[in-house]
Tab-separated table of C-alpha atoms in Angstrom:
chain	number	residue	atom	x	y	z
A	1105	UNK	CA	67.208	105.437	22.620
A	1106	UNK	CA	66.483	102.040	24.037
A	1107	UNK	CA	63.177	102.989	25.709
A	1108	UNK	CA	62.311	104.401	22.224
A	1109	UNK	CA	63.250	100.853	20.808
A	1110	UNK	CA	61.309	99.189	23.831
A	1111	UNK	CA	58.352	100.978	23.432
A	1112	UNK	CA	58.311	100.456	19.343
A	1113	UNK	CA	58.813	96.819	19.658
A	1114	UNK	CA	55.650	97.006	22.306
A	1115	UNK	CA	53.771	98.897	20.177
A	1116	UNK	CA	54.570	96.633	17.473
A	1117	UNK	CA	53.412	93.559	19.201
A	1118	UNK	CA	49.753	94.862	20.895
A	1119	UNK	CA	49.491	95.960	17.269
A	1120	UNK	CA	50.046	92.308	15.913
A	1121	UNK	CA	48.443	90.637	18.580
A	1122	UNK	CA	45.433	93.041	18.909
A	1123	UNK	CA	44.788	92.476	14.909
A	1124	UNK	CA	45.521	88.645	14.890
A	1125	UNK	CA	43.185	88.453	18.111
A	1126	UNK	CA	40.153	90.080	16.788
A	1127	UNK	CA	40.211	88.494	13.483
A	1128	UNK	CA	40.550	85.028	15.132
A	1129	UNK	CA	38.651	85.669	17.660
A	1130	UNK	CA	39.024	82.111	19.630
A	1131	UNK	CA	36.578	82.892	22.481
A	1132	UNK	CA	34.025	82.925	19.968
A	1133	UNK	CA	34.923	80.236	18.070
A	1134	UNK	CA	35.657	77.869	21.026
A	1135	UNK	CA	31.759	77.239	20.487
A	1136	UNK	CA	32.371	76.227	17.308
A	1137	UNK	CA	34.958	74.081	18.107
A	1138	UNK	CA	32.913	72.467	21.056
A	1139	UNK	CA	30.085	71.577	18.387
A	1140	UNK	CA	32.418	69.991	16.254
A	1141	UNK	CA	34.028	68.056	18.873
A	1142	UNK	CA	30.672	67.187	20.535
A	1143	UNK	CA	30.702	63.887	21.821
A	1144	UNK	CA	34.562	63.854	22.951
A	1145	UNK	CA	35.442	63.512	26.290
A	1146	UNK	CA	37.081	66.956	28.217
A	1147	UNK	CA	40.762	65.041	27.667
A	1148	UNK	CA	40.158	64.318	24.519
A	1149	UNK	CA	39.076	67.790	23.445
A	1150	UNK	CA	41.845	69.281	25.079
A	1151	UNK	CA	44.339	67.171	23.365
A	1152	UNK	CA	43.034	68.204	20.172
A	1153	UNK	CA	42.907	71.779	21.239
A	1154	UNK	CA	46.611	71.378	21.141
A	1155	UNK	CA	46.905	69.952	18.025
A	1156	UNK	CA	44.782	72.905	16.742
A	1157	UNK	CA	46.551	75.177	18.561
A	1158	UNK	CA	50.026	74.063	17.164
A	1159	UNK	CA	48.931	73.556	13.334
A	1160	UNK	CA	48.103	77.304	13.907
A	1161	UNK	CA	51.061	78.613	15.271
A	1162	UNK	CA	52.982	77.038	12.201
A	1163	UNK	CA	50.442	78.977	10.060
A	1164	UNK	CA	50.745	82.144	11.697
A	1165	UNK	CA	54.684	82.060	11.491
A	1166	UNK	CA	54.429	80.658	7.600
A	1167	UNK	CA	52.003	83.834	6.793
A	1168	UNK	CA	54.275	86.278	8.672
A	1169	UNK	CA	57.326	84.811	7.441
A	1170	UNK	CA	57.145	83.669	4.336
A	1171	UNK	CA	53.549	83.766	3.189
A	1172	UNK	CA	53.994	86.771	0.968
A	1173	UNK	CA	57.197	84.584	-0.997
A	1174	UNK	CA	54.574	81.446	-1.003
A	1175	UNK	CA	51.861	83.231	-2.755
A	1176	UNK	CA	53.920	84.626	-5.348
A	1177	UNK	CA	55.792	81.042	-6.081
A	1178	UNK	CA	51.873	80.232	-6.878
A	1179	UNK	CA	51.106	82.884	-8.200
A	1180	UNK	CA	47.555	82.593	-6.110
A	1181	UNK	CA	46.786	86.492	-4.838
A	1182	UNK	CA	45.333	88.008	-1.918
A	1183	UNK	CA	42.218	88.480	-3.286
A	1184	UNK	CA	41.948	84.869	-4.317
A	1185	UNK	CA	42.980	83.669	-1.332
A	1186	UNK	CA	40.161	85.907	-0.020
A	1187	UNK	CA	37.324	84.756	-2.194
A	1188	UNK	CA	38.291	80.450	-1.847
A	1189	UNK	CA	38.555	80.767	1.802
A	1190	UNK	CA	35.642	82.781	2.444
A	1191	UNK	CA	33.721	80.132	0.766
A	1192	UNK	CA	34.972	77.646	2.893
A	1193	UNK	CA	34.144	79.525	6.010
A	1194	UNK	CA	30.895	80.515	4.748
A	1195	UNK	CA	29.733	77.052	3.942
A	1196	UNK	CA	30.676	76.055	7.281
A	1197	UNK	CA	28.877	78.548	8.938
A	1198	UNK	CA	25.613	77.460	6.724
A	1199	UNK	CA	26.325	74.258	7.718
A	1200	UNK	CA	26.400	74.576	11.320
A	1201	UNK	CA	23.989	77.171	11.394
A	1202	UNK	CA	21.070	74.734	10.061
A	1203	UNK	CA	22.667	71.274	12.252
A	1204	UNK	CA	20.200	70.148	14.776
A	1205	UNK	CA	22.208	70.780	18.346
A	1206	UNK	CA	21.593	67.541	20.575
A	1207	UNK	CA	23.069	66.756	23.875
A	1208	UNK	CA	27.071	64.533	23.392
A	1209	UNK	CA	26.733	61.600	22.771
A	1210	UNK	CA	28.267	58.231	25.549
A	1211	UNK	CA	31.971	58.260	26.143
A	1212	UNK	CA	32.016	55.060	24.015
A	1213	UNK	CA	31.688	56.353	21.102
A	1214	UNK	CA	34.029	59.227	21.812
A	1215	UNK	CA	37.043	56.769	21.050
A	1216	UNK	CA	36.152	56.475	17.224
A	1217	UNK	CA	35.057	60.198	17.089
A	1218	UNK	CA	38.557	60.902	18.405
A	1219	UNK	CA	40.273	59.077	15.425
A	1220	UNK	CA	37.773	60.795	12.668
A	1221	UNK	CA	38.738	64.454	14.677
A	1222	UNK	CA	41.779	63.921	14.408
A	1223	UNK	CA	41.990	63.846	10.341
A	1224	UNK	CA	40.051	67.089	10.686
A	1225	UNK	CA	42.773	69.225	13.122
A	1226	UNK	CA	44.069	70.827	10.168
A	1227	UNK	CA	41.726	70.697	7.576
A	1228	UNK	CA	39.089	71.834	9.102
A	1229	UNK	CA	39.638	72.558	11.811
A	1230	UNK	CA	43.052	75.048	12.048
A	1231	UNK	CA	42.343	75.998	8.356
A	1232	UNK	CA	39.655	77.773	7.555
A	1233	UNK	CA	38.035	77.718	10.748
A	1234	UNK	CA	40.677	79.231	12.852
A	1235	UNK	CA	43.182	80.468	11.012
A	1236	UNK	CA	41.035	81.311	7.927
A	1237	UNK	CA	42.100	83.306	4.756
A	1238	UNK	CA	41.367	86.556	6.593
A	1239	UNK	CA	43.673	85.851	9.813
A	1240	UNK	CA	46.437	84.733	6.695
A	1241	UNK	CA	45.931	87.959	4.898
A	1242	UNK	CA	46.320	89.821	7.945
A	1243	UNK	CA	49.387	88.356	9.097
A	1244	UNK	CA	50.860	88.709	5.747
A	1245	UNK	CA	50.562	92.172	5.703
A	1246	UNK	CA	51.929	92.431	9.019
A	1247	UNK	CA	55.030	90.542	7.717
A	1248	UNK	CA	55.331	92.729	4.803
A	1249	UNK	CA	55.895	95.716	6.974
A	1250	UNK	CA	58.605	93.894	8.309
A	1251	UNK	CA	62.145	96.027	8.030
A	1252	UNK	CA	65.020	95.307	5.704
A	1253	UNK	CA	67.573	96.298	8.112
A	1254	UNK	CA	69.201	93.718	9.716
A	1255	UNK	CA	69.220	94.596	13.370
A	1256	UNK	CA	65.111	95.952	13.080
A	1257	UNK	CA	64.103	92.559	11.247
A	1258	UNK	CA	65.838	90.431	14.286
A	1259	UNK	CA	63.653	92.352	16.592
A	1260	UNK	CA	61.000	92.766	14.303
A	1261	UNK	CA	61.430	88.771	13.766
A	1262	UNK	CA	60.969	88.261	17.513
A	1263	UNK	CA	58.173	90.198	18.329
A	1264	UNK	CA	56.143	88.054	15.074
A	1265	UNK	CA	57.198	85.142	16.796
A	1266	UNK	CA	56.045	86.177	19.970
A	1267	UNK	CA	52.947	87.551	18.239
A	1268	UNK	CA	52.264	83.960	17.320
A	1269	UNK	CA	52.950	82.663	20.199
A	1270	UNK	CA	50.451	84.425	22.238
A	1271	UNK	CA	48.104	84.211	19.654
A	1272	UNK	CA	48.152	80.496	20.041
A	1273	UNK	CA	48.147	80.517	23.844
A	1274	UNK	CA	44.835	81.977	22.960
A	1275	UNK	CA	43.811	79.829	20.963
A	1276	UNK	CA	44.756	76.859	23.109
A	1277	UNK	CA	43.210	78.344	26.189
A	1278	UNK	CA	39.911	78.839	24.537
A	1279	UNK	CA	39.443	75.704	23.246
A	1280	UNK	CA	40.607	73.574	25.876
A	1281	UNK	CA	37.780	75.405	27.784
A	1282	UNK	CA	35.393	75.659	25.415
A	1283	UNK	CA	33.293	72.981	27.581
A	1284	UNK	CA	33.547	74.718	30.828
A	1285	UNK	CA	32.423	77.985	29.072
A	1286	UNK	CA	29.305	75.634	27.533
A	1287	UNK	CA	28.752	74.246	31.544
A	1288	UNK	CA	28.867	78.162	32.657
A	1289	UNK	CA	26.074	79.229	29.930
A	1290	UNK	CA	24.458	75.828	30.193
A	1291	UNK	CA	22.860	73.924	27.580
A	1292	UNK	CA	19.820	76.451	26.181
A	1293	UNK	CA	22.783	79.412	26.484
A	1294	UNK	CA	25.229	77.206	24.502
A	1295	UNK	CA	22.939	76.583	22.379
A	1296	UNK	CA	21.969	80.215	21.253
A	1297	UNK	CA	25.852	81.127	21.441
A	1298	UNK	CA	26.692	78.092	19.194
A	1299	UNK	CA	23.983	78.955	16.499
A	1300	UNK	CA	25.012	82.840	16.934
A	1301	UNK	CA	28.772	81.773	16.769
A	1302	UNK	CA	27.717	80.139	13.398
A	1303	UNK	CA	25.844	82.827	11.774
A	1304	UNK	CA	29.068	85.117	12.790
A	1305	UNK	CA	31.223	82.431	10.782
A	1306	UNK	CA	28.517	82.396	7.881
A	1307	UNK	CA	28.626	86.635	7.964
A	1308	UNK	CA	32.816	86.799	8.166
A	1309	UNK	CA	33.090	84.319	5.065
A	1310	UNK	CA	30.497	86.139	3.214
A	1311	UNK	CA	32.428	89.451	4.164
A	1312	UNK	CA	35.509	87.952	3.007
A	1313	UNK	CA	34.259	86.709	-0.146
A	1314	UNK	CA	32.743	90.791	-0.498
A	1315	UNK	CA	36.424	91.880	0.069
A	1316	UNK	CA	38.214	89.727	-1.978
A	1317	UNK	CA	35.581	90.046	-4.990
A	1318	UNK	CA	36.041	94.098	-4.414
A	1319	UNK	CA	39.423	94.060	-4.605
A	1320	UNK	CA	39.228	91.619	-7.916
A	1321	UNK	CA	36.847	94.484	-9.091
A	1322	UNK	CA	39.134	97.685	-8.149
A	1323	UNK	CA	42.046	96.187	-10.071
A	1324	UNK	CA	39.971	95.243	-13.278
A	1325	UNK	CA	38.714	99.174	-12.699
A	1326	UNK	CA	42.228	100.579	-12.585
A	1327	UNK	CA	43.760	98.427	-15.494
A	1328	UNK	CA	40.590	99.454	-17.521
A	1329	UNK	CA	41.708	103.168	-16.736
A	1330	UNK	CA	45.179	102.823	-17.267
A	1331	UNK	CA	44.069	101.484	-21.010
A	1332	UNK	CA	41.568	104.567	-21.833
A	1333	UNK	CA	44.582	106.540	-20.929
């Protein structure tokens, strides 16, 4: 019986990380993260991969704790949550996508970039662009799921926390090497990844806006039925 529980709770978490992971996706996004921190020294950038890297491990356990209670107290749905963020993450793919890529700029000026960056760690930085409305969603469903029993939902409770956790070590890791990744591709490679990275971002936000406005569209369709009936 305990192997049974062992594996489930296993199962459970490669299931959570493996979705939260691919949504995320940090490896590729570490490119984007290294454009928008151009100009920062390797320190610097790794201290505000942390900071990135902790705003979204609060935001992970928020959506798979409570972010199904949060968005009801609004009353803001999934599929608007969808549709807002996905414009967010599509305008800064555009953005980034048409940005002339230029070598860092000196160390001095790294000092005031470091202030401005750090007003951006959440905002934009942790939210859209790494823990958009899509990695939310997900990890709201996968709280949803969660059990109302109370001995399941304390292990159920600690494999979402470890979910997050190693989510975040991802996150962290990826970022905080983002400019040894850039040194192994070099600066013509980084280049092409950076600009591919950023049509990716433009194509996920417009795919998220697409999902959101389909599932606006399904509902009007079945509430429409339910009338003629």
């Amino acid at each position: 019986m305990g192997d049974m529980t062992a594996s489930g709770l296993i199962a459970d978490f490669l299931f959570g990380f493996g979705a939260l992971f691919a949504i995320i996706n940090p490896y590729g996004l570490a490119f984007i993260f290294l454009d928008k921190t151009r100009g920062l020294s390797d320190v610097e950038r790794a201290s505000l991969a942390g900071r990135v890297a902790g705003y979204a491990f609060v935001v992970l356990l928020v959506s798979l704790f409570l972010g199904s209670q949060i968005l009801n107290f609004f009353g803001v749905t999934i599929p608007a949550l969808r549709i807002a963020g996905g414009l967010v993450v599509a305008s800064a793919g555009w953005s980034m996508l048409h940005a002339p890529i230029g070598p860092a700029g000196p160390h001095e000026a790294s000092s005031s970039n470091l202030a401005t960056m750090k007003r951006m760690v959440f905002f934009p930085l942790t939210i859209p662009l790494t823990t958009g409305p899509g990695t939310i969603a997900t990890a709201i469903a996968i709280g949803i799921n969660r059990t109302s029993s109370l001995d399941a939902m304390f292990e159920s409770s600690i494999v979402s926390f470890s979910v997050a956790l190693a989510v975040t070590a991802a996150i962290y890791h990826a970022y905080r090497k983002s400019s040894a990744m850039a040194r192994l591709f070099g600066e013509e490679g980084t280049s092409v990844v950076t600009k591919l990275s950023a049509f990716l971002l433009l194509c996920i936000g417009v795919q998220i806006i697409v999902t959101g406005a389909s599932e606006v569209a399904q509902s009007i369709l079945d509430s429409v039925s339910r009338v003629a009936q």
